[in-house]
Every structure is written in structure tokens, then in C-alpha cells.
PDB file of C-alpha atoms in Angstrom:
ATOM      1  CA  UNK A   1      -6.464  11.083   7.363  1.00 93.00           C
ATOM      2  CA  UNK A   2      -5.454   7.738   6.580  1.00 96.00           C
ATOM      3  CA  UNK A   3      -4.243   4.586   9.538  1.00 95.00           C
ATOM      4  CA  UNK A   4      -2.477   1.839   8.442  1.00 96.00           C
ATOM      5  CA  UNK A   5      -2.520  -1.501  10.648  1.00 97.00           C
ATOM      6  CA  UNK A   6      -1.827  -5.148  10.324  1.00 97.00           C
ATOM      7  CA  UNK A   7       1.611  -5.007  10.670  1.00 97.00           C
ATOM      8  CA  UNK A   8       3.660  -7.940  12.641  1.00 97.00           C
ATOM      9  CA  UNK A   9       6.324 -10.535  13.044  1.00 97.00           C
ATOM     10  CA  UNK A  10       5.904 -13.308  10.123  1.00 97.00           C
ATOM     11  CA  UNK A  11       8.106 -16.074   9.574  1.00 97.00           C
ATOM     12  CA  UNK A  12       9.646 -16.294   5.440  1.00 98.00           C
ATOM     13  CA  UNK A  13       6.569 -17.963   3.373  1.00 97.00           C
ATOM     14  CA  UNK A  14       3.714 -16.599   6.071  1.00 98.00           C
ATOM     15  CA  UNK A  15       1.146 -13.845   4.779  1.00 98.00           C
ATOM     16  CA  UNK A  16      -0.350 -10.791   6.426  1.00 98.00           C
ATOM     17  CA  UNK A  17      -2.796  -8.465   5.547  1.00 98.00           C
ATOM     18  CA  UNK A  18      -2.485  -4.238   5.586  1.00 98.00           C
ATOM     19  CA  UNK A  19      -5.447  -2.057   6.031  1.00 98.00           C
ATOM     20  CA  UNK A  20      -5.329   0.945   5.390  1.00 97.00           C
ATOM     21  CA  UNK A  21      -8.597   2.801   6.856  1.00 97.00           C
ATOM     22  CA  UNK A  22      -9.692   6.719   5.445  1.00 95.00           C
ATOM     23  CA  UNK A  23     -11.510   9.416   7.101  1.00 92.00           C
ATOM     24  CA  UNK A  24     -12.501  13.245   6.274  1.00 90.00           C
ATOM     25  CA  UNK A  25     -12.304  12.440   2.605  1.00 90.00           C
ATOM     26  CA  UNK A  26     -13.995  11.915   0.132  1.00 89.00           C
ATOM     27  CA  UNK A  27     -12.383   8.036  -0.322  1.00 89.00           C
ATOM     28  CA  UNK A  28     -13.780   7.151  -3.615  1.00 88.00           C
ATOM     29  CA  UNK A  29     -12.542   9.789  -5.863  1.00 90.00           C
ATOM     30  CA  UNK A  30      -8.598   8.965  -4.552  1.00 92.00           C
ATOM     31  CA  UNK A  31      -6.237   5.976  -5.845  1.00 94.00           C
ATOM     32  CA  UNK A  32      -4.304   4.708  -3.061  1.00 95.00           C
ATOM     33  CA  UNK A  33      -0.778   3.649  -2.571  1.00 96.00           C
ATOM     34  CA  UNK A  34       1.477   1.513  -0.391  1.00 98.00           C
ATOM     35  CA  UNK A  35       4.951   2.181   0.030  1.00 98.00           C
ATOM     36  CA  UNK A  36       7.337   0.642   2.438  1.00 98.00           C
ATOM     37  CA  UNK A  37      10.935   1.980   4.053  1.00 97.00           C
ATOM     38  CA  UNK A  38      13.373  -0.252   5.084  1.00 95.00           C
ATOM     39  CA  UNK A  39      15.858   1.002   7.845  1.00 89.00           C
ATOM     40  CA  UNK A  40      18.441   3.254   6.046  1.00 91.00           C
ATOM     41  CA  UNK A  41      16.653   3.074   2.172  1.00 93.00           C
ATOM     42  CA  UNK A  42      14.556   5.239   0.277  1.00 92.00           C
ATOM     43  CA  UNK A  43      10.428   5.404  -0.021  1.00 95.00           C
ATOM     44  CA  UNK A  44       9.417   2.512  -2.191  1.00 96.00           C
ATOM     45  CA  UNK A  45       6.567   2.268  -3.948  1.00 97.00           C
ATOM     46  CA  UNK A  46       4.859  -1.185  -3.809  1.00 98.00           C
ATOM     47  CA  UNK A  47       1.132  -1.200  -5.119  1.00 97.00           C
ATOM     48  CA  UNK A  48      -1.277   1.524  -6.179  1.00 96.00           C
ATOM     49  CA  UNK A  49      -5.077   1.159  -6.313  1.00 95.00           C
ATOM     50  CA  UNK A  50      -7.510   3.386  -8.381  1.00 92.00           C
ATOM     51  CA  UNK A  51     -10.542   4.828  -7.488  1.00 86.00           C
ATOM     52  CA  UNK A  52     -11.842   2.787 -10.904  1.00 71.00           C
ATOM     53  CA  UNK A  53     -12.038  -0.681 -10.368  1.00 66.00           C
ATOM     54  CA  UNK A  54      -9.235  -2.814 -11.930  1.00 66.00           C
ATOM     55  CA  UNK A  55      -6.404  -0.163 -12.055  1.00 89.00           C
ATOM     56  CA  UNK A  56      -3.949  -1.814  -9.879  1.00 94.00           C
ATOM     57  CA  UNK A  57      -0.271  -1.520  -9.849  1.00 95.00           C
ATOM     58  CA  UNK A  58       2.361  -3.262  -8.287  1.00 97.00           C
ATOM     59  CA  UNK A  59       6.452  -2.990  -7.830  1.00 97.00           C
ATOM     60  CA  UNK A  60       8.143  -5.838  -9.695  1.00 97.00           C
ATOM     61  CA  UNK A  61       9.509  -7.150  -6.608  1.00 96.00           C
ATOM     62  CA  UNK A  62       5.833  -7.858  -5.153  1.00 97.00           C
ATOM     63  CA  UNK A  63       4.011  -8.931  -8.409  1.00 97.00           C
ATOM     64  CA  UNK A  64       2.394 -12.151  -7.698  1.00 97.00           C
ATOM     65  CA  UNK A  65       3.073 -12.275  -4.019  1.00 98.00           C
ATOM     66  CA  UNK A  66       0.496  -8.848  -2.979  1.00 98.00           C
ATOM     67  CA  UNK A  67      -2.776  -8.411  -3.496  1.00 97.00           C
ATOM     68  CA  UNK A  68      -4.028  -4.596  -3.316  1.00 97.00           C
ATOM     69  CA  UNK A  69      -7.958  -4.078  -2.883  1.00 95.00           C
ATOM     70  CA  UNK A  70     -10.207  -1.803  -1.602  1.00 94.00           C
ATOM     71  CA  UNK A  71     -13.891  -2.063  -0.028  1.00 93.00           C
ATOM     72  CA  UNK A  72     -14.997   2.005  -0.460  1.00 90.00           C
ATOM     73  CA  UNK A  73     -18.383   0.807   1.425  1.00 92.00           C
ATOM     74  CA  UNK A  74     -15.543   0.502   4.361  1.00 93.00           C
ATOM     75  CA  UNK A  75     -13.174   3.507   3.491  1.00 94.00           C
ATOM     76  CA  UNK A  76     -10.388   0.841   3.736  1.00 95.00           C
ATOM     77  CA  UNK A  77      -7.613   0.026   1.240  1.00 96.00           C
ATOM     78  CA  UNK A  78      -6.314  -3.546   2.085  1.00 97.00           C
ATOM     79  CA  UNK A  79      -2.672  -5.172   1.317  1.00 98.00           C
ATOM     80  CA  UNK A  80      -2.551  -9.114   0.924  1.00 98.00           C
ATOM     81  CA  UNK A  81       1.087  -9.710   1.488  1.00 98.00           C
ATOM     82  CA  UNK A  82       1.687 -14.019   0.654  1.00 98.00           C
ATOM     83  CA  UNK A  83       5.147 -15.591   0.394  1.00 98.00           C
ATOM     84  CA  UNK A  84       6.809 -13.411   2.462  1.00 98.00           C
ATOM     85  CA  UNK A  85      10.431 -12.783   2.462  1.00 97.00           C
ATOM     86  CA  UNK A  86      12.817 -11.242   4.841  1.00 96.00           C
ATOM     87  CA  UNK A  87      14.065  -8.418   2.319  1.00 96.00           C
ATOM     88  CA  UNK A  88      10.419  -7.244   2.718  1.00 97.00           C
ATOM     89  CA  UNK A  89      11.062  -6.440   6.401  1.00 97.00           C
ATOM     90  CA  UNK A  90      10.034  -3.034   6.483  1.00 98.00           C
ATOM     91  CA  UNK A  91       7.772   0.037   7.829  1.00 98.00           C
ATOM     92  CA  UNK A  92       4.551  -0.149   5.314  1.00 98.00           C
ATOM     93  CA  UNK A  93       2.976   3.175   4.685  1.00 98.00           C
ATOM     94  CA  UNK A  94      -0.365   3.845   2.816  1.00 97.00           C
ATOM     95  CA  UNK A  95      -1.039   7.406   1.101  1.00 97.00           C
ATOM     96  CA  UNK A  96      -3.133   9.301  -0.716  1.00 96.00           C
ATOM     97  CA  UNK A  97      -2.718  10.142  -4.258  1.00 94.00           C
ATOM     98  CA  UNK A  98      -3.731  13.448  -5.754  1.00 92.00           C
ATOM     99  CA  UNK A  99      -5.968  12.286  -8.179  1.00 81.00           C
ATOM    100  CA  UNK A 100      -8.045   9.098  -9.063  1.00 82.00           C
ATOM    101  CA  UNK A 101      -6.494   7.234 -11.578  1.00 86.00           C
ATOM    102  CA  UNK A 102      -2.518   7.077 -12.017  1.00 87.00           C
ATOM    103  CA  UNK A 103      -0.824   5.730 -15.044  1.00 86.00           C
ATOM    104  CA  UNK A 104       1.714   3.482 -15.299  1.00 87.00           C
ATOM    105  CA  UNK A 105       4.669   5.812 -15.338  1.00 87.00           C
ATOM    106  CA  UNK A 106       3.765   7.621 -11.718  1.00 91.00           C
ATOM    107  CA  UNK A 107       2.238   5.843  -9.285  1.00 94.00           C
ATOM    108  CA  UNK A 108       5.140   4.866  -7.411  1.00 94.00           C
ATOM    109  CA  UNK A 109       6.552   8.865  -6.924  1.00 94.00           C
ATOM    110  CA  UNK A 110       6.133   9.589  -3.548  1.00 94.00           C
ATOM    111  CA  UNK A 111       5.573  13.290  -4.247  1.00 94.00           C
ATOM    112  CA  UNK A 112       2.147  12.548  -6.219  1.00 95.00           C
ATOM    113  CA  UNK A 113       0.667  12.064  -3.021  1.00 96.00           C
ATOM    114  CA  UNK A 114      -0.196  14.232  -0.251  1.00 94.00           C
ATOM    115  CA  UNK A 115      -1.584  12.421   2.320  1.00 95.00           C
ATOM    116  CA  UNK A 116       0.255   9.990   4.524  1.00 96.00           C
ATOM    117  CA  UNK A 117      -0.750   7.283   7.450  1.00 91.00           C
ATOM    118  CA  UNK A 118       2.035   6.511  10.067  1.00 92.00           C
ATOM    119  CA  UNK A 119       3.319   3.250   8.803  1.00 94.00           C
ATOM    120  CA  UNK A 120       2.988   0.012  10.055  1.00 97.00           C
ATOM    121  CA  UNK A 121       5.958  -2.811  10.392  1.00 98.00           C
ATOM    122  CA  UNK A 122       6.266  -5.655   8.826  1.00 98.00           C
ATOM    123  CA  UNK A 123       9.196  -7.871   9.899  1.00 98.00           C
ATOM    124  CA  UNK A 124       9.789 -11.464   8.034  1.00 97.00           C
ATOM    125  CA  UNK A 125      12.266 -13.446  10.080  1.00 96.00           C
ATOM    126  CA  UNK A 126      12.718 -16.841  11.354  1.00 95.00           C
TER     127      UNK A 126
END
């Protein structure tokens, strides 16, 4: 089971941090992903974690604005979000992805993972 939180009303340049918090799993053997859904769009992938430390990912429209980590000691995935900007208004999801370590190529397909949280939103306006 996975809860994602942290969600809120941020003005354009403000920051907020995700969590993303795991139970009844076995946390450390999963890479993790956050996706986001705007109102009348697709899934879109935004940053992947792996289970092995320093296999990150992140969607070309959040590189050098997000910050993906994750404390397993705390089951918890977290999302640094800085520089916000209103086309990132969305519903944030975080989910599970079926193995440990994706490559390059397919960790932003939503079908590669099968467990899902129940979003959180994120709206950037002034």
C-alpha cells in the first residue's frame, strides 16, 4: 500500500515536498515512481527512484527543479518540488514499480507498476 501527502496551494517560484509512505511490502527491493495528472491529460511520469542508491530519473520538464529521495529506514519516498510553476498544477501520484532497478527507457510507463497511492494535489497559482 502506498499514501502520498504533501500536497497544497503554492504560489509560482514556492516549493513543496511529496511523501510518499509504504506498508505491507517489502520497500527496499522496489524503485518508486511519481507521476502526476492534470485535469483532462494523460499519466505522466515525473521521477523514478531505485531501490540502489543513485538511480534516479526525472521527466525533462522537472530536471533541476525536483528532487526524488528515499529514507527506506522510514518506508517513505519523498518529492522536493522547487521553482514551481503553474503548468505543474496537478494530482501527484506515487507507485510501485515491479522490479528494483528501471532503465532509462521505462520508468515513466505507467503499466510497469502495479501498485498505486491515491494522489495528492498540487496547485501553483497566484
Amino acid at each position: 500500500q502506498l499514501q502520498a501527502s504533501g500536497g497544497g496551494l503554492v504560489q509560482p517560484g514556492g516549493s513543496l515536498r511529496l511523501s510518499c509512505a509504504a506498508s505491507g511490502f517489502s520497500f527496499d527491493n522496489y524503485a518508486i515512481g511519481w507521476f502526476r495528472q492534470a485535469p483532462g491529460t494523460g499519466r505522466e511520469g515525473v521521477s523514478c527512484i531505485g531501490s540502489s542508491v543513485g538511480r534516479k530519473f526525472y521527466s525533462a520538464s522537472v530536471k533541476g527543479r525536483f528532487t526524488v529521495s528515499r529514507e527506506n529506514a522510514e518506508d517513505t519516498v519523498y518529492l522536493q518540488m522547487n521553482s514551481l510553476k503553474p503548468e505543474d498544477t496537478a494530482t501527484y501520484y506515487c507507485a510501485r514499480f515491479f522490479g528494483s532497478n528501471p532503465i532509462a527507457s521505462s520508468w515513466a510507463t505507467p503499466s510497469l507498476y502495479d501498485s498505486w497511492g491515491q494522489g495528492t494535489l498540487v496547485t501553483v497559482s497566484s
